[in-house]
mmCIF file of C-alpha atoms in Angstrom:
data_model
loop_
_atom_site.group_PDB
_atom_site.id
_atom_site.type_symbol
_atom_site.label_atom_id
_atom_site.label_comp_id
_atom_site.label_asym_id
_atom_site.label_seq_id
_atom_site.Cartn_x
_atom_site.Cartn_y
_atom_site.Cartn_z
ATOM 1 C CA UNK S 1 0.000 0.000 0.000
ATOM 2 C CA UNK S 2 1.280 3.430 -0.867
ATOM 3 C CA UNK S 3 1.889 6.090 1.717
ATOM 4 C CA UNK S 4 -1.283 8.188 2.146
ATOM 5 C CA UNK S 5 -1.266 11.906 1.704
ATOM 6 C CA UNK S 6 -4.809 12.734 2.772
ATOM 7 C CA UNK S 7 -7.260 11.442 5.334
ATOM 8 C CA UNK S 8 -10.991 12.008 5.871
ATOM 9 C CA UNK S 9 -13.122 11.563 8.953
ATOM 10 C CA UNK S 10 -16.908 11.169 9.176
ATOM 11 C CA UNK S 11 -19.245 11.791 12.033
ATOM 12 C CA UNK S 12 -21.210 14.981 12.576
ATOM 13 C CA UNK S 13 -22.063 17.773 10.082
ATOM 14 C CA UNK S 14 -18.477 19.036 9.665
ATOM 15 C CA UNK S 15 -15.556 17.734 7.577
ATOM 16 C CA UNK S 16 -11.768 18.197 7.768
ATOM 17 C CA UNK S 17 -9.400 18.037 4.806
ATOM 18 C CA UNK S 18 -5.725 18.425 3.872
ATOM 19 C CA UNK S 19 -4.478 19.081 0.342
ATOM 20 C CA UNK S 20 -1.972 17.165 -1.547
ATOM 21 C CA UNK S 21 -1.995 15.322 1.643
ATOM 22 C CA UNK S 22 -5.257 16.127 3.410
ATOM 23 C CA UNK S 23 -7.093 14.549 6.317
ATOM 24 C CA UNK S 24 -10.884 14.987 6.206
ATOM 25 C CA UNK S 25 -13.324 14.797 9.090
ATOM 26 C CA UNK S 26 -17.010 14.478 8.258
ATOM 27 C CA UNK S 27 -19.903 14.939 10.647
ATOM 28 C CA UNK S 28 -23.440 13.749 10.031
ATOM 29 C CA UNK S 29 -26.360 16.138 10.144
ATOM 30 C CA UNK S 30 -29.308 15.734 12.518
ATOM 31 C CA UNK S 31 -32.383 14.082 11.043
ATOM 32 C CA UNK S 32 -34.324 17.356 11.012
ATOM 33 C CA UNK S 33 -31.679 19.293 9.072
ATOM 34 C CA UNK S 34 -32.325 20.774 5.631
ATOM 35 C CA UNK S 35 -30.529 23.103 3.242
ATOM 36 C CA UNK S 36 -31.326 26.098 5.402
ATOM 37 C CA UNK S 37 -30.293 24.751 8.774
ATOM 38 C CA UNK S 38 -26.979 26.640 8.755
ATOM 39 C CA UNK S 39 -26.757 30.378 8.169
ATOM 40 C CA UNK S 40 -23.471 30.167 6.308
ATOM 41 C CA UNK S 41 -23.596 29.598 2.555
ATOM 42 C CA UNK S 42 -19.894 29.509 1.722
ATOM 43 C CA UNK S 43 -16.794 27.549 2.682
ATOM 44 C CA UNK S 44 -14.601 28.887 5.471
ATOM 45 C CA UNK S 45 -10.806 28.864 5.481
ATOM 46 C CA UNK S 46 -8.744 29.174 8.657
ATOM 47 C CA UNK S 47 -5.076 29.806 7.987
ATOM 48 C CA UNK S 48 -2.423 28.120 10.099
ATOM 49 C CA UNK S 49 -1.454 31.449 11.687
ATOM 50 C CA UNK S 50 -5.083 32.091 12.702
ATOM 51 C CA UNK S 51 -5.239 29.243 15.179
ATOM 52 C CA UNK S 52 -5.699 30.075 18.862
ATOM 53 C CA UNK S 53 -2.463 29.390 20.754
ATOM 54 C CA UNK S 54 -3.377 27.565 23.989
ATOM 55 C CA UNK S 55 0.098 26.522 25.139
ATOM 56 C CA UNK S 56 3.676 26.874 23.967
ATOM 57 C CA UNK S 57 6.717 25.500 25.838
ATOM 58 C CA UNK S 58 10.096 24.092 24.842
ATOM 59 C CA UNK S 59 8.605 20.585 25.136
ATOM 60 C CA UNK S 60 5.495 21.092 23.006
ATOM 61 C CA UNK S 61 2.564 23.283 22.081
ATOM 62 C CA UNK S 62 -1.219 23.230 21.632
ATOM 63 C CA UNK S 63 -3.274 25.350 19.232
ATOM 64 C CA UNK S 64 -6.975 25.205 18.419
ATOM 65 C CA UNK S 65 -9.764 26.158 16.030
ATOM 66 C CA UNK S 66 -13.488 26.291 16.883
ATOM 67 C CA UNK S 67 -16.432 25.627 14.559
ATOM 68 C CA UNK S 68 -20.185 25.559 15.076
ATOM 69 C CA UNK S 69 -22.638 24.109 12.569
ATOM 70 C CA UNK S 70 -25.724 24.985 14.586
ATOM 71 C CA UNK S 71 -26.723 21.347 15.078
ATOM 72 C CA UNK S 72 -27.156 19.448 18.330
ATOM 73 C CA UNK S 73 -23.705 17.912 17.806
ATOM 74 C CA UNK S 74 -21.922 21.266 17.699
ATOM 75 C CA UNK S 75 -19.906 23.197 18.535
ATOM 76 C CA UNK S 76 -16.662 21.482 17.532
ATOM 77 C CA UNK S 77 -13.271 22.115 19.058
ATOM 78 C CA UNK S 78 -10.230 21.028 17.036
ATOM 79 C CA UNK S 79 -6.843 20.901 18.783
ATOM 80 C CA UNK S 80 -3.385 20.472 17.313
ATOM 81 C CA UNK S 81 -1.176 18.884 19.979
ATOM 82 C CA UNK S 82 2.587 18.654 19.396
ATOM 83 C CA UNK S 83 5.002 16.907 21.764
ATOM 84 C CA UNK S 84 8.768 17.053 21.404
ATOM 85 C CA UNK S 85 10.498 13.650 21.727
ATOM 86 C CA UNK S 86 10.433 12.276 25.289
ATOM 87 C CA UNK S 87 7.812 14.731 26.537
ATOM 88 C CA UNK S 88 4.686 14.331 28.664
ATOM 89 C CA UNK S 89 1.169 15.655 28.225
ATOM 90 C CA UNK S 90 0.121 15.623 31.882
ATOM 91 C CA UNK S 91 -3.128 14.012 33.142
ATOM 92 C CA UNK S 92 -6.420 15.670 32.249
ATOM 93 C CA UNK S 93 -10.073 14.830 32.832
ATOM 94 C CA UNK S 94 -11.919 14.694 29.514
ATOM 95 C CA UNK S 95 -15.212 16.628 29.354
ATOM 96 C CA UNK S 96 -16.305 15.608 25.852
ATOM 97 C CA UNK S 97 -15.965 12.912 23.243
ATOM 98 C CA UNK S 98 -12.449 12.949 21.758
ATOM 99 C CA UNK S 99 -11.523 11.419 18.390
ATOM 100 C CA UNK S 100 -7.900 11.848 17.352
ATOM 101 C CA UNK S 101 -5.416 10.998 14.605
ATOM 102 C CA UNK S 102 -1.645 10.563 14.894
ATOM 103 C CA UNK S 103 -0.100 12.614 12.098
ATOM 104 C CA UNK S 104 3.602 12.066 12.891
ATOM 105 C CA UNK S 105 5.771 10.450 15.542
ATOM 106 C CA UNK S 106 4.955 7.798 18.114
ATOM 107 C CA UNK S 107 4.222 7.549 21.801
ATOM 108 C CA UNK S 108 2.017 6.013 24.439
ATOM 109 C CA UNK S 109 -1.497 6.805 25.612
ATOM 110 C CA UNK S 110 -2.344 6.005 29.237
ATOM 111 C CA UNK S 111 -5.828 6.299 30.689
ATOM 112 C CA UNK S 112 -7.797 5.175 33.721
ATOM 113 C CA UNK S 113 -10.610 2.701 33.088
ATOM 114 C CA UNK S 114 -12.489 2.262 36.365
ATOM 115 C CA UNK S 115 -9.705 1.126 38.743
ATOM 116 C CA UNK S 116 -7.206 0.083 36.079
ATOM 117 C CA UNK S 117 -4.526 2.122 34.379
ATOM 118 C CA UNK S 118 -4.430 1.058 30.733
ATOM 119 C CA UNK S 119 -2.041 1.860 27.930
ATOM 120 C CA UNK S 120 -1.760 1.660 24.179
ATOM 121 C CA UNK S 121 1.205 2.435 21.932
ATOM 122 C CA UNK S 122 0.520 5.075 19.289
ATOM 123 C CA UNK S 123 2.179 5.567 15.918
ATOM 124 C CA UNK S 124 1.692 7.457 12.710
ATOM 125 C CA UNK S 125 -1.663 6.785 11.059
ATOM 126 C CA UNK S 126 -3.504 5.615 14.184
ATOM 127 C CA UNK S 127 -7.117 6.651 14.795
ATOM 128 C CA UNK S 128 -8.432 6.413 18.344
ATOM 129 C CA UNK S 129 -11.209 7.645 20.592
ATOM 130 C CA UNK S 130 -11.678 8.440 24.285
ATOM 131 C CA UNK S 131 -15.007 8.946 26.033
ATOM 132 C CA UNK S 132 -16.088 11.781 28.347
ATOM 133 C CA UNK S 133 -14.959 11.238 31.923
ATOM 134 C CA UNK S 134 -11.686 9.565 30.941
ATOM 135 C CA UNK S 135 -8.501 10.599 32.748
ATOM 136 C CA UNK S 136 -5.583 10.275 30.369
ATOM 137 C CA UNK S 137 -2.036 11.394 29.703
ATOM 138 C CA UNK S 138 0.395 11.029 26.792
ATOM 139 C CA UNK S 139 4.118 10.395 26.479
ATOM 140 C CA UNK S 140 6.051 10.841 23.233
ATOM 141 C CA UNK S 141 8.777 8.388 22.265
ATOM 142 C CA UNK S 142 12.473 9.171 22.217
ATOM 143 C CA UNK S 143 13.231 8.026 18.679
ATOM 144 C CA UNK S 144 16.500 8.097 16.789
ATOM 145 C CA UNK S 145 14.862 10.353 14.186
ATOM 146 C CA UNK S 146 13.576 12.571 17.030
ATOM 147 C CA UNK S 147 10.284 13.038 15.191
ATOM 148 C CA UNK S 148 7.671 15.087 17.011
ATOM 149 C CA UNK S 149 4.404 13.471 18.091
ATOM 150 C CA UNK S 150 1.695 15.458 16.284
ATOM 151 C CA UNK S 151 -1.952 14.787 17.107
ATOM 152 C CA UNK S 152 -5.162 16.164 15.579
ATOM 153 C CA UNK S 153 -7.911 15.886 18.198
ATOM 154 C CA UNK S 154 -11.577 16.697 17.620
ATOM 155 C CA UNK S 155 -13.837 17.329 20.628
ATOM 156 C CA UNK S 156 -17.605 17.232 20.050
ATOM 157 C CA UNK S 157 -20.970 16.048 21.327
ATOM 158 C CA UNK S 158 -22.464 12.602 20.813
ATOM 159 C CA UNK S 159 -25.982 11.195 21.095
ATOM 160 C CA UNK S 160 -25.348 10.564 24.801
ATOM 161 C CA UNK S 161 -22.961 13.331 25.900
ATOM 162 C CA UNK S 162 -22.882 17.064 25.142
ATOM 163 C CA UNK S 163 -19.791 19.230 24.745
ATOM 164 C CA UNK S 164 -19.992 22.462 26.744
ATOM 165 C CA UNK S 165 -17.445 25.035 25.470
ATOM 166 C CA UNK S 166 -17.606 26.926 28.775
ATOM 167 C CA UNK S 167 -16.079 23.898 30.524
ATOM 168 C CA UNK S 168 -13.455 23.347 27.869
ATOM 169 C CA UNK S 169 -12.412 20.064 26.303
ATOM 170 C CA UNK S 170 -10.650 18.876 29.461
ATOM 171 C CA UNK S 171 -9.443 19.977 32.897
ATOM 172 C CA UNK S 172 -6.102 19.495 34.577
ATOM 173 C CA UNK S 173 -6.232 16.768 37.187
ATOM 174 C CA UNK S 174 -4.106 18.969 39.414
ATOM 175 C CA UNK S 175 -6.683 21.773 39.277
ATOM 176 C CA UNK S 176 -9.499 19.380 40.122
ATOM 177 C CA UNK S 177 -7.626 17.917 43.086
ATOM 178 C CA UNK S 178 -6.777 21.325 44.489
ATOM 179 C CA UNK S 179 -10.448 22.182 44.540
ATOM 180 C CA UNK S 180 -11.034 19.800 47.452
ATOM 181 C CA UNK S 181 -10.165 20.257 51.105
ATOM 182 C CA UNK S 182 -7.155 18.561 52.696
ATOM 183 C CA UNK S 183 -9.285 16.232 54.805
ATOM 184 C CA UNK S 184 -11.281 15.061 51.778
ATOM 185 C CA UNK S 185 -8.074 14.334 49.855
ATOM 186 C CA UNK S 186 -6.491 12.552 52.799
ATOM 187 C CA UNK S 187 -9.455 10.191 53.101
ATOM 188 C CA UNK S 188 -9.894 9.732 49.354
ATOM 189 C CA UNK S 189 -6.251 8.781 48.715
ATOM 190 C CA UNK S 190 -5.481 7.370 52.168
ATOM 191 C CA UNK S 191 -2.353 9.504 52.066
ATOM 192 C CA UNK S 192 -0.350 11.026 54.946
ATOM 193 C CA UNK S 193 -0.896 14.682 55.813
ATOM 194 C CA UNK S 194 2.565 15.641 54.536
ATOM 195 C CA UNK S 195 1.772 14.206 51.080
ATOM 196 C CA UNK S 196 -1.531 16.091 50.904
ATOM 197 C CA UNK S 197 0.221 19.278 52.017
ATOM 198 C CA UNK S 198 2.769 18.927 49.203
ATOM 199 C CA UNK S 199 -0.024 18.386 46.685
ATOM 200 C CA UNK S 200 -1.829 21.526 47.808
ATOM 201 C CA UNK S 201 1.249 23.773 47.887
ATOM 202 C CA UNK S 202 3.305 22.477 44.942
ATOM 203 C CA UNK S 203 3.992 24.778 42.007
ATOM 204 C CA UNK S 204 1.666 24.195 39.057
ATOM 205 C CA UNK S 205 3.689 22.872 36.082
ATOM 206 C CA UNK S 206 2.754 23.531 32.430
ATOM 207 C CA UNK S 207 0.554 20.935 30.731
ATOM 208 C CA UNK S 208 3.484 19.616 28.642
ATOM 209 C CA UNK S 209 6.771 18.818 30.399
ATOM 210 C CA UNK S 210 9.960 16.820 29.876
ATOM 211 C CA UNK S 211 9.637 13.092 30.662
ATOM 212 C CA UNK S 212 12.488 12.066 32.962
ATOM 213 C CA UNK S 213 13.152 8.326 33.168
ATOM 214 C CA UNK S 214 12.420 6.626 36.507
ATOM 215 C CA UNK S 215 15.479 5.857 38.634
ATOM 216 C CA UNK S 216 16.495 2.248 39.517
ATOM 217 C CA UNK S 217 15.444 2.819 43.130
ATOM 218 C CA UNK S 218 11.956 3.838 42.008
ATOM 219 C CA UNK S 219 11.639 0.790 39.740
ATOM 220 C CA UNK S 220 12.643 -1.505 42.577
ATOM 221 C CA UNK S 221 9.883 -0.315 44.905
ATOM 222 C CA UNK S 222 6.651 -2.238 45.179
ATOM 223 C CA UNK S 223 3.675 0.072 45.577
ATOM 224 C CA UNK S 224 0.180 -0.198 46.909
ATOM 225 C CA UNK S 225 -2.526 1.545 44.842
ATOM 226 C CA UNK S 226 -2.573 4.615 47.041
ATOM 227 C CA UNK S 227 1.237 4.927 46.946
ATOM 228 C CA UNK S 228 1.149 4.808 43.155
ATOM 229 C CA UNK S 229 -1.602 7.411 43.079
ATOM 230 C CA UNK S 230 0.296 9.635 45.506
ATOM 231 C CA UNK S 231 3.452 9.463 43.365
ATOM 232 C CA UNK S 232 1.380 10.213 40.276
ATOM 233 C CA UNK S 233 -0.194 13.250 41.868
ATOM 234 C CA UNK S 234 3.118 14.376 43.328
ATOM 235 C CA UNK S 235 4.911 14.265 39.997
ATOM 236 C CA UNK S 236 2.139 15.982 38.067
ATOM 237 C CA UNK S 237 1.555 18.599 40.739
ATOM 238 C CA UNK S 238 5.064 19.968 40.571
ATOM 239 C CA UNK S 239 7.137 17.221 42.131
ATOM 240 C CA UNK S 240 9.874 15.120 40.563
ATOM 241 C CA UNK S 241 8.552 13.461 37.394
ATOM 242 C CA UNK S 242 11.128 10.695 37.857
ATOM 243 C CA UNK S 243 9.028 9.541 40.808
ATOM 244 C CA UNK S 244 6.566 7.849 38.499
ATOM 245 C CA UNK S 245 6.909 4.441 36.958
ATOM 246 C CA UNK S 246 4.783 4.964 33.877
ATOM 247 C CA UNK S 247 4.804 1.372 32.689
ATOM 248 C CA UNK S 248 3.533 -0.257 35.877
ATOM 249 C CA UNK S 249 0.407 -2.450 35.920
ATOM 250 C CA UNK S 250 -0.955 -1.351 32.577
ATOM 251 C CA UNK S 251 -3.057 -3.344 30.177
ATOM 252 C CA UNK S 252 -2.552 -3.188 26.470
ATOM 253 C CA UNK S 253 -5.538 -2.207 24.369
ATOM 254 C CA UNK S 254 -6.044 -3.804 20.978
ATOM 255 C CA UNK S 255 -8.133 -2.714 18.050
ATOM 256 C CA UNK S 256 -6.494 0.554 16.987
ATOM 257 C CA UNK S 257 -7.286 1.422 13.380
ATOM 258 C CA UNK S 258 -4.248 2.473 11.345
ATOM 259 C CA UNK S 259 -4.817 3.999 7.911
ATOM 260 C CA UNK S 260 -1.463 2.718 6.643
ATOM 261 C CA UNK S 261 -2.256 -0.926 7.386
ATOM 262 C CA UNK S 262 -5.382 -1.342 5.249
ATOM 263 C CA UNK S 263 -5.978 -1.318 1.512
ATOM 264 C CA UNK S 264 -7.337 1.941 0.048
ATOM 265 C CA UNK S 265 -10.879 2.148 -1.286
ATOM 266 C CA UNK S 266 -9.524 3.431 -4.586
ATOM 267 C CA UNK S 267 -6.019 3.604 -6.047
ATOM 268 C CA UNK S 268 -4.405 4.375 -9.389
ATOM 269 C CA UNK S 269 -1.333 6.199 -10.708
ATOM 270 C CA UNK S 270 -2.828 9.563 -9.677
ATOM 271 C CA UNK S 271 -3.229 8.718 -5.996
ATOM 272 C CA UNK S 272 -5.530 6.896 -3.629
ATOM 273 C CA UNK S 273 -8.246 7.470 -1.012
ATOM 274 C CA UNK S 274 -9.536 5.698 2.087
ATOM 275 C CA UNK S 275 -12.740 6.248 4.066
ATOM 276 C CA UNK S 276 -13.016 5.230 7.723
ATOM 277 C CA UNK S 277 -16.421 5.081 9.435
ATOM 278 C CA UNK S 278 -18.048 3.170 12.280
ATOM 279 C CA UNK S 279 -18.604 0.318 9.816
ATOM 280 C CA UNK S 280 -14.901 -0.535 9.707
ATOM 281 C CA UNK S 281 -13.700 0.926 13.016
ATOM 282 C CA UNK S 282 -15.510 0.049 16.255
ATOM 283 C CA UNK S 283 -13.805 3.063 17.860
ATOM 284 C CA UNK S 284 -16.115 5.393 15.905
ATOM 285 C CA UNK S 285 -19.411 3.768 16.888
ATOM 286 C CA UNK S 286 -21.707 6.377 18.413
ATOM 287 C CA UNK S 287 -19.316 9.252 17.679
ATOM 288 C CA UNK S 288 -20.986 10.782 14.561
ATOM 289 C CA UNK S 289 -17.480 11.212 13.145
ATOM 290 C CA UNK S 290 -15.775 9.730 10.085
ATOM 291 C CA UNK S 291 -12.451 10.095 8.256
ATOM 292 C CA UNK S 292 -11.291 10.345 4.662
ATOM 293 C CA UNK S 293 -7.664 10.039 3.571
ATOM 294 C CA UNK S 294 -6.702 11.413 0.170
ATOM 295 C CA UNK S 295 -3.286 11.062 -1.472
ATOM 296 C CA UNK S 296 -2.683 12.867 -4.757
ATOM 297 C CA UNK S 297 0.389 12.766 -6.965
ATOM 298 C CA UNK S 298 1.806 15.750 -8.857
ATOM 299 C CA UNK S 299 -0.421 16.999 -11.668
ATOM 300 C CA UNK S 300 -3.523 15.114 -10.474
ATOM 301 C CA UNK S 301 -6.871 15.992 -8.921
ATOM 302 C CA UNK S 302 -9.620 14.400 -6.890
ATOM 303 C CA UNK S 303 -12.998 14.590 -8.612
ATOM 304 C CA UNK S 304 -15.946 16.384 -6.976
ATOM 305 C CA UNK S 305 -17.663 14.561 -4.142
ATOM 306 C CA UNK S 306 -20.779 15.441 -2.179
ATOM 307 C CA UNK S 307 -22.271 14.170 1.047
ATOM 308 C CA UNK S 308 -25.626 15.952 1.567
ATOM 309 C CA UNK S 309 -25.808 14.749 5.178
ATOM 310 C CA UNK S 310 -22.364 15.853 6.316
ATOM 311 C CA UNK S 311 -20.114 18.812 6.873
ATOM 312 C CA UNK S 312 -16.467 18.452 5.960
ATOM 313 C CA UNK S 313 -13.409 19.862 7.695
ATOM 314 C CA UNK S 314 -10.138 19.607 5.796
ATOM 315 C CA UNK S 315 -6.618 19.993 7.198
ATOM 316 C CA UNK S 316 -3.673 20.459 4.845
ATOM 317 C CA UNK S 317 -0.747 18.316 5.984
ATOM 318 C CA UNK S 318 1.776 18.567 3.144
ATOM 319 C CA UNK S 319 4.560 21.086 2.683
ATOM 320 C CA UNK S 320 3.288 21.998 -0.790
ATOM 321 C CA UNK S 321 0.164 24.088 -1.541
ATOM 322 C CA UNK S 322 -2.895 22.967 -3.465
ATOM 323 C CA UNK S 323 -6.158 24.327 -4.852
ATOM 324 C CA UNK S 324 -9.673 23.613 -3.568
ATOM 325 C CA UNK S 325 -12.771 24.201 -5.697
ATOM 326 C CA UNK S 326 -16.210 24.231 -4.044
ATOM 327 C CA UNK S 327 -19.563 24.549 -5.800
ATOM 328 C CA UNK S 328 -23.268 24.378 -4.947
ATOM 329 C CA UNK S 329 -25.516 21.398 -5.367
ATOM 330 C CA UNK S 330 -28.027 21.680 -8.205
ATOM 331 C CA UNK S 331 -30.612 20.138 -5.870
ATOM 332 C CA UNK S 332 -30.202 22.836 -3.231
ATOM 333 C CA UNK S 333 -33.229 25.022 -2.532
ATOM 334 C CA UNK S 334 -30.962 28.053 -2.780
ATOM 335 C CA UNK S 335 -29.040 26.881 -5.836
ATOM 336 C CA UNK S 336 -29.889 30.083 -7.741
ATOM 337 C CA UNK S 337 -27.993 32.091 -5.124
ATOM 338 C CA UNK S 338 -25.023 29.757 -4.912
ATOM 339 C CA UNK S 339 -21.553 30.579 -6.119
ATOM 340 C CA UNK S 340 -18.421 28.667 -6.960
ATOM 341 C CA UNK S 341 -15.268 29.141 -4.910
ATOM 342 C CA UNK S 342 -11.635 28.349 -5.606
ATOM 343 C CA UNK S 343 -8.872 29.001 -3.097
ATOM 344 C CA UNK S 344 -5.279 28.024 -2.433
ATOM 345 C CA UNK S 345 -4.499 26.150 0.777
ATOM 346 C CA UNK S 346 -1.107 25.552 2.355
ATOM 347 C CA UNK S 347 0.336 23.406 5.126
ATOM 348 C CA UNK S 348 -1.605 23.770 8.375
ATOM 349 C CA UNK S 349 -4.612 25.497 6.785
ATOM 350 C CA UNK S 350 -8.116 24.300 7.676
ATOM 351 C CA UNK S 351 -11.196 24.646 5.501
ATOM 352 C CA UNK S 352 -14.843 23.867 6.230
ATOM 353 C CA UNK S 353 -17.416 22.953 3.576
ATOM 354 C CA UNK S 354 -21.127 23.031 4.584
ATOM 355 C CA UNK S 355 -23.316 20.119 3.546
ATOM 356 C CA UNK S 356 -25.436 22.450 1.388
ATOM 357 C CA UNK S 357 -22.591 22.757 -1.105
ATOM 358 C CA UNK S 358 -22.021 20.133 -3.742
ATOM 359 C CA UNK S 359 -18.697 19.022 -2.433
ATOM 360 C CA UNK S 360 -15.016 19.461 -2.898
ATOM 361 C CA UNK S 361 -12.774 19.088 -5.920
ATOM 362 C CA UNK S 362 -9.090 18.929 -5.064
ATOM 363 C CA UNK S 363 -6.703 20.169 -7.719
ATOM 364 C CA UNK S 364 -3.003 19.409 -7.642
ATOM 365 C CA UNK S 365 -2.112 20.538 -11.132
ATOM 366 C CA UNK S 366 1.068 22.340 -10.093
ATOM 367 C CA UNK S 367 1.982 20.908 -6.717
ATOM 368 C CA UNK S 368 2.059 17.734 -4.694
ATOM 369 C CA UNK S 369 0.930 17.464 -1.105
ATOM 370 C CA UNK S 370 -1.136 15.817 1.572
ATOM 371 C CA UNK S 371 -4.642 16.299 2.871
ATOM 372 C CA UNK S 372 -6.568 15.209 5.990
ATOM 373 C CA UNK S 373 -10.348 15.352 5.660
ATOM 374 C CA UNK S 374 -13.170 14.756 8.086
ATOM 375 C CA UNK S 375 -16.937 14.818 7.893
ATOM 376 C CA UNK S 376 -19.702 15.384 10.386
ATOM 377 C CA UNK S 377 -22.488 12.965 9.550
#
């Protein structure tokens, strides 16, 4: 199988795409939606430099873009998370459904499932999902190539859980813990007073930090559950990160969908494409999200496509620019007022195509590149 240059995701009424190499997200529309359900009647382009910078440190950064389609599944919060090699994204409590794609690099995802701490190794091309209420953290690998771990994460509502922008996509575990009294924490974690005092008074670290390896003395210690939890809290609340043994008592999770390990839906000398939905990935069941990967060679184009029940969000992932052409559907009630749009997109740009438009034609007549595309269904 050839290396993909574009990906598409389906789910609620939005879609993501990347040109030359583009990753698409698509989001399904609610059953009551029609051509007039969204006030916008044109595609929207967000340039890479227009993203909201949420965090920037020497060990990584987080930027974001927000969209709202007016449906019960919106709004949508898209984050771009980058970790330098051997870095940690510290524990957070997830407030919404989270579907994410590994664009580059590798690492490990750890999350709490009831009383168990589970783990799964992540690598380029993986698609995964976490549910609201999950507590998770990430660690990037220290590879010879020193490739950064880059993650595209979409936060949205589902049929069962709603995303509230006022709460944010997630909260720091440290902030949540500090909201309780010392006596409550002491009883909850069965920890000594001095440990609770250190938790309450420790300096708050940034969300992304350097991952120091555990010392031999730490590895040699056997820990009860509360001792492990205390060390976890201590490290992430400003203590020594080497005090955590990250690989202890974790269960491996199978079933990750990787876009590079399956055959494309279509392939010829001009490129290939792959669609991922809940039909071929159990991770997407109930999420209203889907993916589309599109890989185009130099001098080629992807023909027009249209999903009348989905929005599309496209993210450009290649270093080279490309051209997007968007037109109206002839079946639209407002087709007489519709226009055609053509615009150039470059690496890191994001564009949104409403379901009322006839779809997207990707032109790569002069350049090569990659594209990540998603749909809201």
